[in-house]
mmCIF file of C-alpha atoms in Angstrom:
data_model
loop_
_atom_site.group_PDB
_atom_site.id
_atom_site.type_symbol
_atom_site.label_atom_id
_atom_site.label_comp_id
_atom_site.label_asym_id
_atom_site.label_seq_id
_atom_site.Cartn_x
_atom_site.Cartn_y
_atom_site.Cartn_z
ATOM 1 C CA MET A 1 -57.702 61.901 -24.311
ATOM 2 C CA THR A 2 -55.957 63.028 -27.954
ATOM 3 C CA MET A 3 -55.894 59.548 -29.887
ATOM 4 C CA LEU A 4 -52.649 58.300 -29.899
ATOM 5 C CA VAL A 5 -50.927 55.729 -31.975
ATOM 6 C CA THR A 6 -47.873 53.964 -31.502
ATOM 7 C CA ALA A 7 -46.652 51.454 -34.030
ATOM 8 C CA ARG A 8 -43.644 49.456 -34.911
ATOM 9 C CA ARG A 9 -42.238 49.544 -38.972
ATOM 10 C CA GLY A 10 -42.739 46.115 -40.470
ATOM 11 C CA ARG A 11 -44.877 45.022 -37.614
ATOM 12 C CA THR A 12 -48.726 44.711 -37.659
ATOM 13 C CA SER A 13 -50.598 46.304 -34.698
ATOM 14 C CA SER A 14 -54.303 46.468 -33.824
ATOM 15 C CA HIS A 15 -55.804 49.548 -32.016
ATOM 16 C CA GLN A 16 -59.316 49.837 -30.605
ATOM 17 C CA PHE A 17 -60.822 53.166 -29.834
ATOM 18 C CA THR A 18 -64.357 54.482 -29.200
ATOM 19 C CA ILE A 19 -66.101 57.354 -31.048
ATOM 20 C CA THR A 20 -68.052 59.486 -28.921
ATOM 21 C CA ASP A 21 -70.351 62.646 -29.567
ATOM 22 C CA ALA A 22 -69.590 66.090 -27.959
ATOM 23 C CA ALA A 23 -71.658 64.534 -24.906
ATOM 24 C CA GLY A 24 -69.561 61.621 -24.513
ATOM 25 C CA SER A 25 -71.998 59.244 -25.834
ATOM 26 C CA ASN A 26 -70.752 56.354 -28.251
ATOM 27 C CA VAL A 27 -71.817 57.159 -31.748
ATOM 28 C CA SER A 28 -74.186 54.504 -33.435
ATOM 29 C CA ILE A 29 -72.114 53.290 -36.725
ATOM 30 C CA ALA A 30 -74.891 52.125 -39.383
ATOM 31 C CA ALA A 31 -74.753 49.226 -41.658
ATOM 32 C CA ALA A 32 -74.702 51.594 -44.661
ATOM 33 C CA ASP A 33 -71.921 54.090 -42.665
ATOM 34 C CA VAL A 34 -68.350 53.825 -43.461
ATOM 35 C CA LEU A 35 -65.467 54.644 -41.633
ATOM 36 C CA ARG A 36 -62.456 56.025 -43.343
ATOM 37 C CA VAL A 37 -58.896 55.866 -41.873
ATOM 38 C CA LYS A 38 -56.320 58.636 -43.322
ATOM 39 C CA VAL A 39 -52.812 58.499 -42.386
ATOM 40 C CA GLY A 40 -50.109 60.964 -43.870
ATOM 41 C CA HIS A 41 -49.540 64.880 -43.589
ATOM 42 C CA ASP A 42 -52.210 67.577 -43.955
ATOM 43 C CA LEU A 43 -52.871 68.947 -47.115
ATOM 44 C CA GLU A 44 -50.970 66.014 -48.967
ATOM 45 C CA THR A 45 -52.495 62.873 -50.504
ATOM 46 C CA PRO A 46 -52.498 60.471 -47.773
ATOM 47 C CA LEU A 47 -49.730 57.813 -47.235
ATOM 48 C CA LEU A 48 -52.412 55.468 -46.175
ATOM 49 C CA ASP A 49 -56.213 55.805 -47.245
ATOM 50 C CA PHE A 50 -58.641 52.909 -46.351
ATOM 51 C CA ASP A 51 -62.022 52.088 -44.925
ATOM 52 C CA SER A 52 -64.359 49.649 -43.335
ATOM 53 C CA ALA A 53 -65.734 48.567 -46.762
ATOM 54 C CA GLN A 54 -62.458 48.663 -48.884
ATOM 55 C CA PRO A 55 -59.278 47.506 -46.875
ATOM 56 C CA SER A 56 -55.907 48.552 -48.311
ATOM 57 C CA SER A 57 -54.184 46.428 -50.700
ATOM 58 C CA ASN A 58 -51.690 45.146 -48.268
ATOM 59 C CA GLY A 59 -54.647 44.196 -45.529
ATOM 60 C CA SER A 60 -54.904 47.267 -43.014
ATOM 61 C CA THR A 61 -58.366 47.145 -41.779
ATOM 62 C CA VAL A 62 -61.022 49.290 -39.806
ATOM 63 C CA SER A 63 -64.050 47.492 -38.576
ATOM 64 C CA ARG A 64 -67.540 49.122 -38.918
ATOM 65 C CA ALA A 65 -68.222 49.064 -35.313
ATOM 66 C CA ASN A 66 -67.921 51.268 -32.298
ATOM 67 C CA PRO A 67 -65.539 50.379 -30.523
ATOM 68 C CA CYS A 68 -63.756 49.777 -33.280
ATOM 69 C CA THR A 69 -60.657 48.173 -34.374
ATOM 70 C CA LEU A 70 -58.185 49.155 -36.564
ATOM 71 C CA ARG A 71 -55.688 46.792 -37.834
ATOM 72 C CA LEU A 72 -52.341 48.410 -39.590
ATOM 73 C CA ASP A 73 -50.670 45.583 -41.742
ATOM 74 C CA GLN A 74 -46.985 45.232 -41.617
ATOM 75 C CA THR A 75 -46.733 45.710 -45.241
ATOM 76 C CA ASP A 76 -48.463 48.762 -45.399
ATOM 77 C CA LEU A 77 -45.863 50.295 -42.045
ATOM 78 C CA ASN A 78 -43.222 48.864 -43.952
ATOM 79 C CA THR A 79 -43.694 51.938 -46.612
ATOM 80 C CA LEU A 80 -43.571 54.258 -44.415
ATOM 81 C CA GLN A 81 -40.263 55.908 -42.670
ATOM 82 C CA PRO A 82 -40.228 56.070 -38.988
ATOM 83 C CA GLY A 83 -41.851 59.298 -37.553
ATOM 84 C CA THR A 84 -44.577 61.148 -36.659
ATOM 85 C CA TYR A 85 -47.689 61.252 -38.602
ATOM 86 C CA SER A 86 -51.428 62.616 -38.530
ATOM 87 C CA ILE A 87 -54.094 59.882 -38.422
ATOM 88 C CA GLU A 88 -57.808 60.485 -39.089
ATOM 89 C CA VAL A 89 -60.838 58.744 -38.562
ATOM 90 C CA ALA A 90 -63.844 59.819 -40.229
ATOM 91 C CA VAL A 91 -67.537 58.620 -40.522
ATOM 92 C CA VAL A 92 -69.268 58.758 -43.684
ATOM 93 C CA ASP A 93 -72.752 58.896 -43.013
ATOM 94 C CA ASN A 94 -75.166 57.426 -45.439
ATOM 95 C CA SER A 95 -77.938 58.816 -43.644
ATOM 96 C CA ASP A 96 -76.781 62.340 -44.258
ATOM 97 C CA GLN A 97 -76.185 62.593 -47.934
ATOM 98 C CA GLY A 98 -72.900 60.375 -47.546
ATOM 99 C CA ASP A 99 -70.890 63.328 -46.024
ATOM 100 C CA ILE A 100 -67.727 62.534 -44.347
ATOM 101 C CA LYS A 101 -67.774 63.750 -40.413
ATOM 102 C CA HIS A 102 -64.488 64.017 -38.659
ATOM 103 C CA ALA A 103 -64.619 61.959 -35.724
ATOM 104 C CA GLU A 104 -60.872 62.017 -34.222
ATOM 105 C CA ARG A 105 -57.410 63.253 -35.341
ATOM 106 C CA GLY A 106 -54.365 62.293 -33.379
ATOM 107 C CA VAL A 107 -50.859 61.118 -33.943
ATOM 108 C CA LEU A 108 -49.716 58.000 -35.321
ATOM 109 C CA THR A 109 -45.896 57.381 -34.107
ATOM 110 C CA LEU A 110 -43.869 54.846 -36.042
ATOM 111 C CA GLU A 111 -41.160 53.581 -34.455
ATOM 112 C CA SER A 112 -38.240 51.877 -36.233
ATOM 113 C CA SER A 113 -37.592 47.996 -36.124
ATOM 114 C CA GLN A 114 -35.160 45.405 -37.354
ATOM 115 C CA LEU A 115 -34.911 44.162 -40.780
ATOM 116 C CA GLY A 116 -34.676 40.677 -41.740
ATOM 117 C CA ASP A 117 -36.741 37.405 -41.697
ATOM 118 C CA VAL A 118 -40.386 38.017 -40.513
ATOM 119 C CA GLY A 119 -41.758 34.925 -41.525
ATOM 120 C CA LEU A 120 -43.008 31.641 -39.551
ATOM 121 C CA THR A 121 -39.669 29.755 -40.436
ATOM 122 C CA MET B 1 -49.231 74.669 -49.496
ATOM 123 C CA SER B 2 -47.594 72.210 -47.200
ATOM 124 C CA PHE B 3 -46.357 72.884 -43.654
ATOM 125 C CA ILE B 4 -43.129 72.567 -42.133
ATOM 126 C CA CYS B 5 -45.085 70.985 -38.919
ATOM 127 C CA ASP B 6 -48.045 69.167 -39.147
ATOM 128 C CA PHE B 7 -50.735 70.281 -36.702
ATOM 129 C CA VAL B 8 -50.973 67.222 -34.883
ATOM 130 C CA GLU B 9 -47.377 67.038 -34.306
ATOM 131 C CA LEU B 10 -47.459 70.836 -32.311
ATOM 132 C CA GLN B 11 -50.720 69.527 -30.761
ATOM 133 C CA LEU B 12 -48.528 66.593 -29.083
ATOM 134 C CA MET B 13 -45.881 68.953 -28.111
ATOM 135 C CA VAL B 14 -48.461 71.510 -26.567
ATOM 136 C CA PHE B 15 -50.637 69.065 -24.776
ATOM 137 C CA GLY B 16 -49.185 65.579 -24.728
ATOM 138 C CA ASP B 17 -52.055 63.167 -24.209
ATOM 139 C CA LEU B 18 -54.648 65.996 -23.335
ATOM 140 C CA THR B 19 -57.362 66.645 -25.276
ATOM 141 C CA PRO B 20 -57.307 70.327 -25.900
ATOM 142 C CA THR B 21 -60.433 72.628 -25.627
ATOM 143 C CA GLU B 22 -62.224 74.317 -28.697
ATOM 144 C CA ALA B 23 -60.751 77.357 -27.525
ATOM 145 C CA GLU B 24 -57.149 75.995 -27.204
ATOM 146 C CA ARG B 25 -57.349 74.394 -30.536
ATOM 147 C CA ALA B 26 -58.657 77.445 -32.155
ATOM 148 C CA VAL B 27 -55.565 79.279 -30.827
ATOM 149 C CA LEU B 28 -53.034 76.517 -31.591
ATOM 150 C CA ASN B 29 -54.325 76.643 -35.240
ATOM 151 C CA TYR B 30 -54.203 80.606 -35.202
ATOM 152 C CA VAL B 31 -50.640 80.340 -33.871
ATOM 153 C CA HIS B 32 -49.338 77.497 -36.078
ATOM 154 C CA ALA B 33 -50.347 79.462 -39.116
ATOM 155 C CA GLN B 34 -48.319 82.416 -37.812
ATOM 156 C CA ALA B 35 -45.217 80.776 -36.937
ATOM 157 C CA GLU B 36 -45.062 79.102 -39.977
ATOM 158 C CA SER B 37 -45.358 82.316 -41.380
ATOM 159 C CA GLU B 38 -42.446 84.007 -38.780
ATOM 160 C CA VAL B 39 -40.142 81.301 -39.844
ATOM 161 C CA GLN B 40 -40.661 81.619 -43.577
ATOM 162 C CA GLN B 41 -39.910 85.380 -43.013
ATOM 163 C CA PHE B 42 -36.859 84.585 -41.082
ATOM 164 C CA LEU B 43 -35.379 82.331 -43.509
ATOM 165 C CA LYS B 44 -36.412 84.438 -46.575
ATOM 166 C CA TYR B 45 -38.027 81.571 -48.542
ATOM 167 C CA ASP B 46 -40.286 78.632 -48.069
ATOM 168 C CA PRO B 47 -38.313 75.532 -46.929
ATOM 169 C CA VAL B 48 -40.827 72.945 -48.124
ATOM 170 C CA GLN B 49 -39.992 71.061 -50.852
ATOM 171 C CA LYS B 50 -41.721 71.825 -54.244
ATOM 172 C CA SER B 51 -41.457 72.849 -57.928
ATOM 173 C CA GLU B 52 -42.043 76.673 -59.045
ATOM 174 C CA THR B 53 -41.087 78.831 -61.672
ATOM 175 C CA GLU B 54 -39.187 81.994 -61.037
ATOM 176 C CA TYR B 55 -37.554 84.694 -62.814
ATOM 177 C CA TYR B 56 -34.098 86.147 -62.389
ATOM 178 C CA PRO B 57 -32.052 88.411 -62.044
ATOM 179 C CA ARG B 58 -33.788 90.303 -58.969
ATOM 180 C CA LEU B 59 -31.695 93.512 -58.709
ATOM 181 C CA THR B 60 -32.667 96.231 -56.824
ATOM 182 C CA TYR B 61 -31.296 99.541 -58.547
ATOM 183 C CA THR B 62 -30.185 101.998 -56.386
ATOM 184 C CA GLY B 63 -27.605 104.105 -58.742
ATOM 185 C CA GLU B 64 -28.534 106.075 -61.474
ATOM 186 C CA GLY B 65 -27.486 105.338 -65.519
ATOM 187 C CA SER B 66 -25.766 102.369 -66.102
ATOM 188 C CA VAL B 67 -24.533 101.466 -62.517
ATOM 189 C CA THR B 68 -25.507 98.537 -61.430
ATOM 190 C CA GLU B 69 -25.740 97.477 -57.934
ATOM 191 C CA VAL B 70 -27.372 94.813 -55.213
ATOM 192 C CA TRP B 71 -27.802 94.713 -51.936
ATOM 193 C CA ASP B 72 -25.987 92.144 -50.025
ATOM 194 C CA VAL B 73 -24.509 91.311 -46.367
ATOM 195 C CA ASN B 74 -21.192 91.435 -44.960
ATOM 196 C CA THR B 75 -19.345 88.534 -43.752
ATOM 197 C CA ALA B 76 -20.296 89.102 -39.948
ATOM 198 C CA HIS B 77 -24.055 89.391 -41.268
ATOM 199 C CA THR B 78 -24.336 92.449 -39.253
ATOM 200 C CA ARG B 79 -24.455 95.097 -41.958
ATOM 201 C CA ALA B 80 -26.493 95.304 -45.287
ATOM 202 C CA ILE B 81 -24.206 96.685 -47.604
ATOM 203 C CA VAL B 82 -24.483 98.003 -51.476
ATOM 204 C CA LYS B 83 -22.207 95.905 -54.130
ATOM 205 C CA ARG B 84 -21.541 97.424 -57.450
ATOM 206 C CA LEU B 85 -21.591 94.796 -60.047
ATOM 207 C CA ALA B 86 -19.757 94.640 -63.476
ATOM 208 C CA THR B 87 -21.867 94.551 -66.112
ATOM 209 C CA SER B 88 -21.911 90.673 -66.100
ATOM 210 C CA GLN B 89 -22.043 88.109 -63.622
ATOM 211 C CA ASP B 90 -20.953 84.830 -63.263
ATOM 212 C CA ASN B 91 -23.332 83.283 -60.568
ATOM 213 C CA LEU B 92 -26.813 83.593 -60.021
ATOM 214 C CA GLN B 93 -28.490 82.961 -56.423
ATOM 215 C CA LEU B 94 -31.679 81.207 -56.490
ATOM 216 C CA GLU B 95 -34.128 82.093 -53.628
ATOM 217 C CA ARG B 96 -35.687 78.483 -52.422
ATOM 218 C CA LEU B 97 -32.918 76.415 -50.839
ATOM 219 C CA PRO B 98 -31.676 73.703 -51.497
ATOM 220 C CA LEU B 99 -31.608 73.517 -55.203
ATOM 221 C CA ARG B 100 -32.515 69.610 -55.952
ATOM 222 C CA THR B 101 -33.537 69.627 -59.720
ATOM 223 C CA VAL B 102 -33.303 72.073 -62.756
ATOM 224 C CA SER B 103 -36.414 71.107 -64.913
ATOM 225 C CA SER B 104 -36.019 73.792 -67.416
ATOM 226 C CA LEU B 105 -33.864 76.842 -67.833
ATOM 227 C CA ARG B 106 -34.517 79.648 -70.621
ATOM 228 C CA VAL B 107 -32.836 83.208 -70.944
ATOM 229 C CA ASP B 108 -34.592 85.830 -73.114
ATOM 230 C CA HIS B 109 -33.121 89.140 -72.797
ATOM 231 C CA SER B 110 -36.367 90.670 -73.637
ATOM 232 C CA GLY B 111 -38.261 87.987 -71.333
ATOM 233 C CA HIS B 112 -39.820 90.600 -69.142
ATOM 234 C CA TRP B 113 -40.637 88.255 -66.734
ATOM 235 C CA ASN B 114 -42.719 86.634 -69.263
ATOM 236 C CA THR B 115 -45.383 89.321 -69.324
ATOM 237 C CA VAL B 116 -44.482 89.733 -73.135
ATOM 238 C CA SER B 117 -45.364 87.281 -76.006
ATOM 239 C CA PRO B 118 -43.512 85.467 -77.326
ATOM 240 C CA ALA B 119 -40.985 84.940 -74.652
ATOM 241 C CA PHE B 120 -38.730 82.142 -73.260
ATOM 242 C CA GLU B 121 -39.148 80.125 -76.561
ATOM 243 C CA ALA B 122 -37.734 76.752 -76.556
ATOM 244 C CA GLY B 123 -34.692 77.858 -78.314
ATOM 245 C CA ASP B 124 -33.692 80.286 -75.369
ATOM 246 C CA ALA B 125 -32.956 76.965 -73.282
ATOM 247 C CA TRP B 126 -29.870 76.458 -71.599
ATOM 248 C CA THR B 127 -28.203 73.141 -71.144
ATOM 249 C CA GLU B 128 -26.870 71.896 -67.849
ATOM 250 C CA GLY B 129 -23.486 70.922 -68.109
ATOM 251 C CA GLU B 130 -22.965 73.174 -70.949
ATOM 252 C CA ASP B 131 -24.284 76.524 -70.201
ATOM 253 C CA PHE B 132 -24.539 76.438 -66.656
ATOM 254 C CA TYR B 133 -23.469 74.261 -63.753
ATOM 255 C CA PRO B 134 -25.171 74.412 -60.462
ATOM 256 C CA LYS B 135 -22.676 73.968 -57.677
ATOM 257 C CA TRP B 136 -23.658 70.472 -56.568
ATOM 258 C CA HIS B 137 -22.410 69.484 -53.181
ATOM 259 C CA ARG B 138 -23.757 66.038 -53.765
ATOM 260 C CA ALA B 139 -26.190 64.672 -56.546
ATOM 261 C CA SER B 140 -29.665 66.654 -55.985
ATOM 262 C CA TYR B 141 -28.332 68.985 -53.084
ATOM 263 C CA CYS B 142 -27.070 72.361 -53.817
ATOM 264 C CA PRO B 143 -27.512 73.845 -50.363
ATOM 265 C CA THR B 144 -26.330 77.218 -51.700
ATOM 266 C CA GLY B 145 -28.447 77.730 -54.807
ATOM 267 C CA ILE B 146 -25.617 79.177 -56.449
ATOM 268 C CA MET B 147 -25.333 78.385 -60.219
ATOM 269 C CA GLU B 148 -22.311 79.122 -62.389
ATOM 270 C CA ALA B 149 -22.825 80.400 -66.106
ATOM 271 C CA ASN B 150 -20.632 79.482 -68.795
ATOM 272 C CA GLY B 151 -19.704 83.237 -69.524
ATOM 273 C CA SER B 152 -21.881 85.354 -67.671
ATOM 274 C CA TRP B 153 -25.495 85.659 -66.845
ATOM 275 C CA PRO B 154 -27.601 88.173 -68.344
ATOM 276 C CA THR B 155 -28.003 91.365 -66.097
ATOM 277 C CA THR B 156 -31.420 92.456 -67.121
ATOM 278 C CA PRO B 157 -34.162 91.451 -64.377
ATOM 279 C CA GLY B 158 -36.731 89.052 -65.586
ATOM 280 C CA SER B 159 -34.710 87.463 -68.475
ATOM 281 C CA VAL B 160 -33.706 84.366 -66.871
ATOM 282 C CA GLN B 161 -36.934 81.876 -66.664
ATOM 283 C CA ILE B 162 -36.056 79.038 -64.364
ATOM 284 C CA THR B 163 -38.575 76.034 -63.295
ATOM 285 C CA TYR B 164 -36.779 74.161 -60.412
ATOM 286 C CA VAL B 165 -37.317 71.936 -57.209
ATOM 287 C CA GLY B 166 -36.008 73.639 -54.411
ATOM 288 C CA GLY B 167 -36.709 72.966 -50.642
ATOM 289 C CA TYR B 168 -36.205 70.155 -48.062
ATOM 290 C CA SER B 169 -38.045 66.906 -48.163
ATOM 291 C CA ARG B 170 -40.719 66.094 -45.211
ATOM 292 C CA LEU B 171 -38.012 63.403 -43.900
ATOM 293 C CA GLU B 172 -35.033 65.978 -44.076
ATOM 294 C CA LEU B 173 -37.265 68.229 -41.996
ATOM 295 C CA ALA B 174 -37.931 65.537 -39.507
ATOM 296 C CA GLY B 175 -34.074 64.976 -39.657
ATOM 297 C CA GLN B 176 -35.022 61.147 -40.763
ATOM 298 C CA ALA B 177 -33.434 61.222 -44.294
ATOM 299 C CA HIS B 178 -31.887 57.807 -43.707
ATOM 300 C CA ALA B 179 -31.829 57.012 -47.477
ATOM 301 C CA THR B 180 -31.215 58.744 -50.888
ATOM 302 C CA SER B 181 -34.722 58.669 -52.922
ATOM 303 C CA ALA B 182 -35.530 60.462 -56.280
ATOM 304 C CA SER B 183 -39.348 60.051 -55.032
ATOM 305 C CA ASP B 184 -39.445 58.989 -51.477
ATOM 306 C CA GLN B 185 -42.569 58.442 -49.547
ATOM 307 C CA ASP B 186 -43.669 61.775 -50.016
ATOM 308 C CA GLY B 187 -42.788 61.781 -53.799
ATOM 309 C CA MET B 188 -40.239 64.261 -52.765
ATOM 310 C CA ILE B 189 -36.391 63.997 -53.469
ATOM 311 C CA THR B 190 -34.742 63.153 -50.228
ATOM 312 C CA VAL B 191 -30.649 62.871 -50.048
ATOM 313 C CA ARG B 192 -29.341 60.642 -46.834
ATOM 314 C CA GLY B 193 -27.849 63.076 -44.092
ATOM 315 C CA VAL B 194 -29.591 66.139 -45.148
ATOM 316 C CA ASN B 195 -30.743 67.370 -42.114
ATOM 317 C CA ALA B 196 -33.195 70.527 -41.839
ATOM 318 C CA ALA B 197 -34.623 69.476 -38.197
ATOM 319 C CA GLY B 198 -33.546 73.141 -37.273
ATOM 320 C CA ILE B 199 -36.026 74.595 -39.140
ATOM 321 C CA LYS B 200 -39.002 72.264 -37.987
ATOM 322 C CA ARG B 201 -37.490 73.078 -34.284
ATOM 323 C CA ALA B 202 -37.710 76.640 -35.099
ATOM 324 C CA VAL B 203 -41.354 76.465 -35.603
ATOM 325 C CA VAL B 204 -41.890 74.024 -32.628
ATOM 326 C CA LEU B 205 -40.222 76.860 -30.543
ATOM 327 C CA THR B 206 -41.909 79.606 -31.708
ATOM 328 C CA VAL B 207 -45.204 77.992 -31.340
ATOM 329 C CA MET B 208 -44.453 76.657 -27.953
ATOM 330 C CA ALA B 209 -43.453 80.094 -26.571
ATOM 331 C CA ALA B 210 -46.880 81.612 -28.200
ATOM 332 C CA MET B 211 -49.013 78.928 -26.237
ATOM 333 C CA ILE B 212 -46.911 79.567 -22.912
ATOM 334 C CA SER B 213 -47.599 83.400 -23.133
ATOM 335 C CA TRP B 214 -50.928 82.791 -24.126
ATOM 336 C CA ALA B 215 -51.677 80.488 -21.255
ATOM 337 C CA GLN B 216 -50.072 82.930 -18.788
ATOM 338 C CA LEU B 217 -52.166 86.007 -20.294
ATOM 339 C CA LYS B 218 -55.504 83.640 -19.775
ATOM 340 C CA LYS B 219 -55.077 83.904 -16.166
ATOM 341 C CA LYS B 220 -53.489 87.069 -15.670
ATOM 342 C CA THR B 221 -54.617 89.670 -13.083
ATOM 343 C CA GLY B 222 -54.619 93.363 -13.021
ATOM 344 C CA THR B 223 -55.742 96.489 -14.126
ATOM 345 C CA GLY B 224 -55.747 97.551 -17.699
ATOM 346 C CA LEU B 225 -55.533 93.855 -19.050
ATOM 347 C CA LEU B 226 -58.530 92.217 -20.706
ATOM 348 C CA GLY B 227 -59.565 89.035 -20.027
ATOM 349 C CA MET B 228 -58.402 88.924 -16.453
ATOM 350 C CA LEU B 229 -59.343 86.637 -13.953
ATOM 351 C CA GLU B 230 -62.521 87.539 -12.103
ATOM 352 C CA SER B 231 -62.708 84.591 -9.831
ATOM 353 C CA GLU B 232 -61.604 81.223 -9.324
ATOM 354 C CA LYS B 233 -62.948 78.134 -7.659
ATOM 355 C CA LEU B 234 -61.017 75.180 -5.835
ATOM 356 C CA GLY B 235 -63.165 72.601 -5.496
ATOM 357 C CA ASP B 236 -64.019 71.111 -9.013
ATOM 358 C CA TYR B 237 -61.637 73.652 -10.542
ATOM 359 C CA SER B 238 -63.098 76.633 -12.390
ATOM 360 C CA TYR B 239 -62.399 80.181 -13.213
ATOM 361 C CA LYS B 240 -64.001 83.324 -14.701
ATOM 362 C CA LEU B 241 -62.611 85.786 -16.906
ATOM 363 C CA GLY B 242 -63.617 89.609 -17.679
ATOM 364 C CA GLY B 243 -65.733 90.574 -20.284
ATOM 365 C CA GLY B 244 -63.056 91.427 -22.694
ATOM 366 C CA GLY B 245 -62.739 88.096 -23.288
ATOM 367 C CA ALA B 246 -60.188 85.862 -25.051
ATOM 368 C CA GLY B 247 -60.864 87.639 -28.446
ATOM 369 C CA GLY B 248 -59.121 90.619 -27.048
ATOM 370 C CA ILE B 249 -56.303 88.772 -25.729
ATOM 371 C CA LEU B 250 -55.680 87.217 -28.915
ATOM 372 C CA ASN B 251 -55.743 90.568 -30.793
ATOM 373 C CA THR B 252 -53.875 92.939 -28.426
ATOM 374 C CA LEU B 253 -51.609 90.614 -26.465
ATOM 375 C CA LEU B 254 -50.838 87.540 -27.915
ATOM 376 C CA THR B 255 -47.858 87.977 -30.388
ATOM 377 C CA VAL B 256 -46.033 85.192 -32.200
ATOM 378 C CA ALA B 257 -42.401 86.196 -32.595
ATOM 379 C CA MET B 258 -39.263 83.564 -32.808
ATOM 380 C CA PRO B 259 -37.621 83.331 -29.697
ATOM 381 C CA PRO B 260 -33.973 83.310 -29.762
ATOM 382 C CA GLN B 261 -33.452 79.532 -29.548
ATOM 383 C CA ALA B 262 -35.643 79.366 -32.633
ATOM 384 C CA GLU B 263 -33.317 82.014 -34.930
ATOM 385 C CA ALA B 264 -30.355 80.236 -33.409
ATOM 386 C CA ALA B 265 -32.119 76.731 -34.994
ATOM 387 C CA ALA B 266 -33.173 78.325 -37.859
ATOM 388 C CA GLU B 267 -29.986 80.568 -38.732
ATOM 389 C CA PRO B 268 -27.859 77.926 -40.672
ATOM 390 C CA PHE B 269 -30.579 77.799 -43.453
ATOM 391 C CA ARG B 270 -31.144 81.046 -43.972
ATOM 392 C CA ASN B 271 -30.404 82.636 -47.469
ATOM 393 C CA TYR B 272 -28.565 85.934 -47.090
ATOM 394 C CA GLY B 273 -28.550 86.232 -50.510
ATOM 395 C CA MET B 274 -32.003 87.490 -50.535
ATOM 396 C CA MET B 275 -32.055 90.784 -48.371
ATOM 397 C CA ARG B 276 -35.001 92.726 -48.633
ATOM 398 C CA ILE B 277 -34.460 96.008 -47.716
#
């Protein structure tokens, strides 16, 4: 199934997904490997770009595991306008010259949300 | 170069949540590029916003001697016509629409498209608001791409050098320009309410039409067609194509052309001032 992620603007969301090889087996993510996530548009600088070793400055993270957990922080999502974006997950393979290898590319659909107070009080 | 449509948007429209096969992905990539080209050809410009340096006027000489003529289109948009110009012209039509900002404009009657040196030097600069006036509909939005000269523009081809930002932002192409920004999330100029979604819709419709056609051809039977169905099996469904293969279908039978609905969607954005005969 194509990777489809739906999130709401200004609302933190978590998503879990599994990376498999061509045979359908789970890919092993080694301790020295890095999972990288890019959100944006093709041939342009990503609007979000972070990895399992370095979260985004606003706290979006992706775990170095498989299945892995992608956490999109509300502040990061607030920087984006509602719409459709390309989301790519890639594996930087430390055992293969640090080459970055495509894992999955799909669609991030960012829906609108209401503005205003989002705090605990 | 940026695309009007992201590949993943088209993948979503064509396949939904299904995972395409490698062949289907390859065909979609091919069709995507072709569809973008078809729409750009139809519009007569690249609608994705960018800054470029261009040279004007772009006149096609059809007469002899000192007669200056230019190709244009009649008001019904049904016939190409030739207009004879006076020795000066007050309006200059840019290629890429809409005009967003003019970074630099220089006039050098001996500029020859900047193929000579020196050309278009600092002293040749024209000032907006003094020497020329873009016909702004709103700030940062001149949909006609027409600029009026204080006096007249030169008629010598290649004597005007202009660096300008033209085209629609990604948000405007998505019909999601909800706020005006000089540098939006994509670093582009967006003006609230400007809606160029018809251009993106034209690309999507063109891609959908081609993919549907391909899917139908893939299983078409009959004599004389490459890649025809040899056999089908119902249990754990499978089918076998003939030896011609998908390559034959792609090369000879798959055409990517804008359907009428795509042309209707893109028509309001067409630059009729850039007829190419």
